[in-house]
């Protein structure tokens, strides 16, 4: 999802969304959102694509 889609889905501001994404990237030592998605999939917090 894009930042604007996340903001709308969770009813939070764009600034809050950006902050949360940045914190996730830092905490998981991920360089991009793709790595976050892989980490979520491996942790079985999201269903597999498809």
Short mmCIF file of C-alpha atoms in Angstrom, two decimals:
data_model
loop_
_atom_site.label_atom_id
_atom_site.label_comp_id
_atom_site.label_asym_id
_atom_site.label_seq_id
_atom_site.Cartn_x
_atom_site.Cartn_y
_atom_site.Cartn_z
CA UNK A 1 0.00 0.00 0.00
CA UNK A 2 1.09 3.56 -0.53
CA UNK A 3 1.41 5.97 2.38
CA UNK A 4 -1.85 7.66 1.38
CA UNK A 5 -3.67 4.31 1.20
CA UNK A 6 -2.34 3.32 4.64
CA UNK A 7 -3.35 6.70 6.08
CA UNK A 8 -6.87 6.39 4.73
CA UNK A 9 -7.25 2.75 5.81
CA UNK A 10 -6.08 3.42 9.37
CA UNK A 11 -7.59 6.91 9.70
CA UNK A 12 -4.23 8.47 10.61
CA UNK A 13 -2.32 11.40 9.16
CA UNK A 14 0.24 11.08 6.40
CA UNK A 15 2.94 12.27 8.81
CA UNK A 16 2.05 9.50 11.27
CA UNK A 17 2.12 6.92 8.49
CA UNK A 18 5.54 8.08 7.31
CA UNK A 19 6.82 8.00 10.88
CA UNK A 20 5.58 4.44 11.46
CA UNK A 21 7.05 3.19 8.17
CA UNK A 22 10.39 4.86 8.96
CA UNK A 23 10.45 3.28 12.43
CA UNK A 24 9.68 -0.16 11.01
CA UNK A 25 12.48 0.22 8.47
CA UNK A 26 14.91 1.20 11.24
CA UNK A 27 13.83 -1.46 13.75
CA UNK A 28 13.99 -4.27 11.20
CA UNK A 29 17.13 -2.87 9.57
CA UNK A 30 15.31 -2.99 6.23
CA UNK A 31 16.39 -0.80 3.36
CA UNK A 32 13.00 -0.64 1.64
CA UNK A 33 9.34 -1.58 1.89
CA UNK A 34 9.89 -4.80 -0.03
CA UNK A 35 12.10 -6.03 2.81
CA UNK A 36 9.35 -5.09 5.28
CA UNK A 37 6.86 -7.16 3.28
CA UNK A 38 9.26 -10.12 3.23
CA UNK A 39 9.76 -9.83 7.01
CA UNK A 40 5.98 -9.70 7.57
CA UNK A 41 5.47 -12.73 5.35
CA UNK A 42 8.22 -14.70 7.09
CA UNK A 43 6.74 -13.81 10.48
CA UNK A 44 3.39 -15.06 9.13
CA UNK A 45 1.67 -11.78 10.00
CA UNK A 46 0.27 -11.43 6.46
CA UNK A 47 -1.13 -14.05 4.09
CA UNK A 48 0.93 -15.07 1.07
CA UNK A 49 0.27 -13.08 -2.12
CA UNK A 50 -2.22 -14.43 -4.62
#
